[in-house]
Coordinates of C-alpha atoms and ligand atoms in Angstrom, one line a residue:
X1 CA 0.0 0.0 0.0
X2 CA 1.1 3.5 -0.7
X3 CA 0.1 6.6 1.3
X4 CA -2.4 8.6 -0.6
X5 CA -2.1 12.3 -1.5
X6 CA -4.7 15.0 -1.4
X7 CA -6.4 14.1 1.9
X8 CA -6.4 15.5 5.4
X9 CA -7.1 14.2 8.9
X10 CA -10.7 14.7 10.1
X11 CA -12.4 14.2 13.5
X12 CA -12.6 10.8 15.1
X13 CA -9.8 9.2 13.1
X14 CA -11.5 9.8 9.8
X15 CA -9.7 10.7 6.6
X16 CA -11.1 13.5 4.4
X17 CA -10.3 12.6 0.8
X18 CA -9.9 15.7 -1.4
X19 CA -9.1 13.9 -4.6
X20 CA -12.5 13.9 -6.3
X21 CA -15.8 15.8 -5.9
X22 CA -17.3 13.1 -3.6
X23 CA -15.0 14.4 -0.9
X24 CA -15.5 11.2 1.1
X25 CA -15.0 11.2 4.9
X26 CA -13.6 7.7 5.5
X27 CA -13.7 5.9 8.9
X28 CA -10.9 3.7 10.2
X29 CA -10.6 0.4 8.1
X30 CA -13.1 1.8 5.6
X31 CA -12.8 2.7 1.9
X32 CA -14.1 5.7 0.0
X33 CA -16.8 5.4 -2.6
X34 CA -14.3 4.4 -5.3
X35 CA -13.2 1.4 -3.2
X36 CA -9.5 2.0 -3.8
X37 CA -8.6 4.4 -1.0
X38 CA -8.6 3.0 2.5
X39 CA -8.1 4.5 6.0
X40 CA -5.7 2.7 8.3
X41 CA -5.4 4.1 11.7
X42 CA -6.1 7.6 10.5
X43 CA -3.9 7.5 7.4
X44 CA -5.3 7.3 3.9
X45 CA -3.7 4.8 1.5
X46 CA -4.2 4.2 -2.2
X47 CA -4.6 0.5 -3.1
X48 CA -3.8 1.0 -6.8
X49 CA -0.5 2.8 -6.9
X50 CA 1.2 -0.4 -8.0
X51 CA -1.7 -2.2 -9.8
X52 CA -2.4 -2.1 -13.5
X53 CA -5.5 -3.8 -14.8
X54 CA -5.1 -3.1 -18.5
X55 CA -2.3 -1.8 -20.7
X56 CA -2.2 -1.4 -24.5
X57 CA -0.6 0.5 -27.3
X58 CA -3.5 2.4 -29.0
X59 CA -4.0 4.9 -31.8
X60 CA -4.5 8.3 -30.1
X61 CA -7.7 8.4 -32.1
X62 CA -9.1 5.6 -30.0
X63 CA -9.1 7.8 -26.8
X64 CA -10.8 9.6 -28.7
X65 CA -8.5 12.5 -29.6
X66 CA -8.8 13.6 -33.2
X67 CA -6.9 16.9 -33.0
X68 CA -3.9 15.9 -30.8
X69 CA -0.9 14.3 -32.5
X70 CA -3.1 12.6 -35.1
X71 CA -1.9 9.4 -36.5
X72 CA 0.4 8.6 -33.5
X73 CA 0.3 5.8 -31.0
X74 CA -0.3 6.2 -27.2
X75 CA 0.7 3.8 -24.5
X76 CA -2.5 3.4 -22.5
X77 CA -3.2 1.9 -19.1
X78 CA -5.6 1.9 -16.2
X79 CA -5.9 0.4 -12.7
X80 CA -9.1 -1.1 -11.2
X81 CA -11.7 1.2 -9.7
X82 CA -13.8 4.2 -10.5
X83 CA -15.6 7.0 -8.5
X84 CA -18.7 6.6 -10.7
X85 CA -21.1 3.6 -10.8
X86 CA -22.6 4.1 -14.4
X87 CA -25.2 1.5 -15.2
X88 CA -24.0 1.6 -18.8
X89 CA -20.3 1.3 -18.0
X90 CA -18.3 -0.1 -20.9
X91 CA -15.4 -1.3 -18.7
X92 CA -17.4 -2.5 -15.7
X93 CA -15.2 -5.6 -15.0
X94 CA -12.3 -3.1 -14.5
X95 CA -14.0 -0.2 -12.9
X96 CA -16.6 -1.6 -10.6
X97 CA -15.3 -4.6 -8.5
X98 CA -13.5 -2.4 -5.9
X99 CA -16.7 -0.5 -5.2
X100 CA -18.2 -3.7 -3.9
X101 CA -15.2 -4.4 -1.7
X102 CA -13.7 -7.0 -4.0
X103 CA -10.0 -7.8 -4.0
X104 CA -8.0 -5.3 -6.0
X105 CA -6.9 -7.3 -9.1
X106 CA -4.3 -6.4 -11.7
X107 CA -0.6 -6.8 -12.4
X108 CA 2.3 -5.2 -10.5
X109 CA 3.5 -1.9 -12.0
X110 CA 5.4 1.2 -11.2
X111 CA 5.9 4.6 -12.8
X112 CA 9.3 3.5 -14.0
X113 CA 8.0 0.2 -15.5
X114 CA 5.1 2.0 -17.2
X115 CA 7.5 4.6 -18.7
X116 CA 9.9 1.9 -19.8
X117 CA 7.0 0.0 -21.5
X118 CA 5.9 3.2 -23.3
X119 CA 9.4 4.0 -24.5
X120 CA 10.0 0.5 -25.6
X121 CA 6.9 0.4 -27.9
X122 CA 7.7 3.8 -29.4
X123 CA 4.7 5.6 -28.1
X124 CA 4.6 9.4 -28.4
X125 CA 2.4 9.8 -25.4
X126 CA 1.0 8.0 -22.3
X127 CA -2.8 7.9 -21.8
X128 CA -4.3 7.4 -18.3
X129 CA -7.6 5.7 -19.2
X130 CA -9.8 2.6 -19.3
X131 CA -11.1 3.0 -15.8
X132 CA -10.9 6.5 -14.1
X133 CA -7.5 8.1 -13.8
X134 CA -8.7 10.4 -10.9
X135 CA -8.7 7.4 -8.6
X136 CA -5.2 6.4 -9.5
X137 CA -4.0 10.0 -9.3
X138 CA -0.7 9.2 -7.5
X139 CA 0.3 6.8 -10.2
X140 CA -0.7 9.4 -12.9
X141 CA 1.3 12.1 -11.3
X142 CA 4.5 10.2 -10.8
X143 CA 4.3 8.5 -14.3
X144 CA 3.4 11.8 -16.0
X145 CA 6.4 13.5 -14.4
X146 CA 8.8 10.8 -15.6
X147 CA 7.2 10.8 -19.1
X148 CA 7.4 14.5 -19.5
X149 CA 11.1 14.5 -18.6
X150 CA 11.6 12.0 -21.4
X151 CA 9.7 14.1 -23.9
X152 CA 6.5 12.1 -24.0
X153 CA 3.1 13.8 -23.8
X154 CA 0.4 12.9 -21.2
X155 CA -3.2 12.3 -21.9
X156 CA -6.1 12.1 -19.4
X157 CA -9.3 10.3 -20.4
X158 CA -11.7 11.0 -17.6
X159 CA -15.3 11.5 -16.3
X160 CA -14.2 15.0 -15.2
X161 CA -15.3 14.5 -11.6
X162 CA -11.9 15.2 -10.0
X163 CA -11.6 18.0 -7.4
X164 CA -10.1 21.3 -8.3
X165 CA -7.1 20.3 -6.0
X166 CA -6.5 17.3 -8.2
X167 CA -6.5 19.4 -11.4
X168 CA -4.2 22.0 -9.8
X169 CA -1.7 19.2 -9.0
X170 CA -1.9 17.9 -12.6
X171 CA -1.4 21.3 -14.2
X172 CA 1.9 21.4 -16.0
X173 CA 1.9 17.6 -16.4
X174 CA -1.0 16.8 -18.6
X175 CA -1.1 17.9 -22.3
X176 CA -4.5 16.8 -23.5
X177 CA -7.7 15.4 -22.1
X178 CA -10.9 13.8 -23.3
X179 CA -13.6 14.4 -20.8
X180 CA -17.0 12.7 -20.8
X181 CA -20.0 15.0 -20.7
X182 CA -22.5 12.2 -20.1
X183 CA -25.7 14.2 -20.1
X184 CA -26.9 17.6 -19.2
X185 CA -29.1 16.8 -16.2
X186 CA -28.3 16.3 -12.5
X187 CA -31.0 13.6 -12.5
X188 CA -29.0 11.6 -15.0
X189 CA -25.8 11.9 -13.2
X190 CA -27.4 11.1 -9.8
X191 CA -29.6 8.1 -10.9
X192 CA -27.3 6.6 -13.6
X193 CA -23.8 7.4 -12.4
X194 CA -24.1 8.0 -8.6
X195 CA -22.5 11.4 -9.2
X196 CA -23.2 15.0 -10.0
X197 CA -23.2 17.1 -13.1
X198 CA -22.1 20.5 -11.7
X199 CA -18.5 19.6 -10.8
X200 CA -18.0 18.2 -14.3
X201 CA -19.1 21.4 -15.9
X202 CA -16.9 23.4 -13.7
X203 CA -13.9 21.2 -14.4
X204 CA -14.5 21.4 -18.2
X205 CA -14.2 25.1 -17.9
X206 CA -11.1 24.9 -15.7
X207 CA -9.4 22.5 -18.0
X208 CA -10.0 24.8 -20.9
X209 CA -8.7 27.7 -19.0
X210 CA -5.6 25.7 -17.9
X211 CA -4.7 25.3 -21.6
X212 CA -4.8 21.5 -22.0
X213 CA -6.0 20.4 -25.4
X214 CA -9.6 19.3 -24.7
X215 CA -12.0 17.1 -26.5
X216 CA -15.5 16.1 -25.1
X217 CA -17.3 12.8 -25.5
X218 CA -21.0 12.0 -25.0
X219 CA -22.4 8.5 -25.1
X220 CA -25.9 8.8 -26.5
X221 CA -28.3 6.5 -24.8
X222 CA -31.8 6.1 -26.3
X223 CA -34.5 7.7 -24.1
X224 CA -32.0 8.8 -21.4
X225 CA -29.9 11.7 -22.8
X226 CA -30.8 12.1 -26.5
X227 CA -33.8 14.5 -26.5
X228 CA -33.5 17.5 -28.8
X229 CA -33.5 19.7 -25.8
X230 CA -30.6 17.9 -24.1
X231 CA -28.5 17.7 -27.3
X232 CA -29.0 21.4 -27.8
X233 CA -28.0 22.0 -24.1
X234 CA -24.8 20.0 -24.4
X235 CA -23.7 21.4 -27.7
X236 CA -24.6 25.0 -26.5
X237 CA -22.5 24.5 -23.4
X238 CA -19.5 23.3 -25.3
X239 CA -19.7 26.1 -27.8
X240 CA -20.3 28.9 -25.3
X241 CA -18.1 27.8 -22.4
X242 CA -15.3 25.8 -24.1
X243 CA -15.3 27.4 -27.5
X244 CA -16.4 26.3 -31.0
X245 CA -13.0 24.7 -31.7
X246 CA -13.6 22.1 -29.0
X247 CA -14.2 18.7 -30.7
X248 CA -17.4 16.9 -29.6
X249 CA -17.4 13.1 -30.0
X250 CA -20.9 11.6 -30.0
X251 CA -20.7 7.9 -29.3
X252 CA -23.2 5.2 -30.1
X253 CA -24.6 3.2 -27.2
X254 CA -24.7 -0.6 -27.2
X255 CA -26.3 -2.5 -24.4
X256 CA -23.8 -2.9 -21.6
X257 CA -23.4 -3.9 -17.9
X258 CA -26.7 -3.2 -16.1
X259 CA -28.3 -1.3 -19.0
X260 CA -29.6 -4.1 -21.2
X261 CA -33.1 -3.0 -21.8
X262 CA -32.4 -0.5 -24.5
X263 CA -31.4 -0.8 -28.2
X264 CA -28.3 0.6 -29.8
X265 CA -28.7 4.3 -30.4
X266 CA -30.7 4.8 -33.7
X267 CA -28.7 6.4 -36.4
X268 CA -31.4 9.1 -36.6
X269 CA -30.5 10.3 -33.0
X270 CA -26.8 10.3 -33.8
X271 CA -27.6 12.5 -36.8
X272 CA -29.8 14.7 -34.7
X273 CA -26.9 15.2 -32.3
X274 CA -24.5 16.0 -35.1
X275 CA -26.9 18.6 -36.3
X276 CA -27.3 20.1 -32.8
X277 CA -23.5 20.5 -32.7
X278 CA -23.5 22.2 -36.1
X279 CA -26.4 24.5 -35.1
X280 CA -24.5 25.5 -31.9
X281 CA -21.6 26.5 -34.1
X282 CA -19.2 23.7 -33.2
X283 CA -16.5 23.3 -35.9
X284 CA -15.6 19.6 -35.2
X285 CA -18.4 17.1 -34.4
X286 CA -17.7 13.4 -34.7
X287 CA -19.9 10.3 -34.5
X288 CA -18.2 7.2 -33.1
X289 CA -19.0 3.5 -32.8
X290 CA -20.6 3.4 -36.2
X291 CA -18.4 1.7 -38.8
X292 CA -18.4 3.4 -42.2
X293 CA -20.1 6.6 -41.2
X294 CA -19.2 10.0 -42.7
X295 CA -18.8 11.8 -39.4
X296 CA -15.4 10.4 -38.7
X297 CA -13.5 12.9 -40.9
X298 CA -12.2 16.3 -39.8
X299 CA -13.6 19.0 -42.0
X300 CA -12.0 22.4 -42.6
X301 CA -14.0 24.9 -40.5
X302 CA -13.9 27.4 -43.4
X303 CA -14.4 25.5 -46.7
X304 CA -15.8 22.3 -45.2
X305 CA -13.6 20.0 -47.3
X306 CA -12.1 16.9 -45.6
X307 CA -8.6 17.7 -44.2
X308 CA -8.1 14.6 -42.1
X309 CA -9.9 11.5 -43.5
X310 CA -10.4 8.5 -41.3
X311 CA -11.4 4.9 -41.6
X312 CA -12.1 3.8 -38.1
X313 CA -9.0 5.0 -36.1
X314 CA -6.8 5.0 -39.2
X315 CA -5.9 8.2 -41.0
X316 CA -6.6 7.7 -44.7
X317 CA -6.2 11.3 -46.0
X318 CA -4.3 14.3 -45.0
X319 CA -5.0 17.7 -46.6
X320 CA -3.2 19.8 -44.0
X321 CA 0.1 21.6 -44.1
X322 CA 1.4 23.1 -40.9
X323 CA -2.1 22.9 -39.4
X324 CA -3.7 24.7 -42.3
X325 CA -6.2 23.5 -44.9
X326 CA -4.5 22.8 -48.2
X327 CA -7.7 23.8 -50.0
X328 CA -8.3 27.3 -48.6
X329 CA -5.5 28.0 -46.1
X330 CA -7.7 28.2 -43.0
X331 CA -6.2 27.1 -39.7
X332 CA -7.5 23.9 -38.2
X333 CA -7.5 23.8 -34.3
X334 CA -5.3 21.2 -32.6
X335 CA -1.8 20.3 -31.4
X336 CA 0.8 18.6 -33.5
X337 CA -1.4 18.6 -36.6
X338 CA 0.4 17.7 -39.9
Ligands
LIG401 S1 -11.2 9.5 -4.8 FE1 -13.3 10.3 -4.6 S2 -14.6 8.4 -4.3 FE2 -12.4 7.9 -3.9 S3 -12.2 8.2 -1.6 FE3 -11.5 10.0 -2.6 S4 -13.3 11.4 -2.6 FE4 -14.0 9.2 -2.2

């Protein structure tokens, strides 16, 4: 076990965790909501500093990040655990067991071994992903510092429910983030995720202000978050608060975990979401989890011609030079664009 960071002692031997917006107060021999931070005799420990549950070399487009070092590979890993309990979780076998007190599974790992693995496979970045990187913050912080010193970029793929203290600690270490905006209602976040919307909205604005490259993802679930009103609210928030250059990834739902009573998202609702994005003035709207759809390409914000063509996660066409459209010369937003 490794002593946790971002916590303080509280009354009656409790530990007050300040890592995420649940701000758990944890009694002796108890764990916080995420199930991976435990109080022993008044000291808070993380149970996942040396545990990795999944690690792979992925295209950066799979995070998804479409405007950050496109066409490169990112070494990706995650530990067990999550601070959310989404009924539709796509990685429930990884994220949920610690919440029910299960043994912490995974393979031994360290910041040094993870950096070595990333360098060995030629990755240009490390992605903290798969489960929820907030709950393995200490491992993120130490690995990201090593990676940065060796010239690798750092990517956070998160539900955005970290505390502002956590974000402040990561400032200067993280280069890009994909943050879920799962819905635009507190009811959805409370009933479907055991969390809250407001901290996520605040963190999206903070991340933008901190200067990390930011892309946003919404999994569209039939009947739960795909009304015209909600789509307009999400797209409007991104455009107004994060800026029209912020890419929005709309992802198709397939029955998962506890949410088996709904069909895959109809193509018509995915189209409606893409239209809501365009109406709000977003320059880059993508539809994911739909093989062969036309919404996977990056279009020039000015002439609307394809500047980055994709098939799945693979780049098939590049019509950019120094980040400018080769057709009309307009600038395309992003970091490390061809
Ligand atoms: S990370 Fe969040 S859920 Fe886990 S103990 Fe800390 S405040 Fe609670």
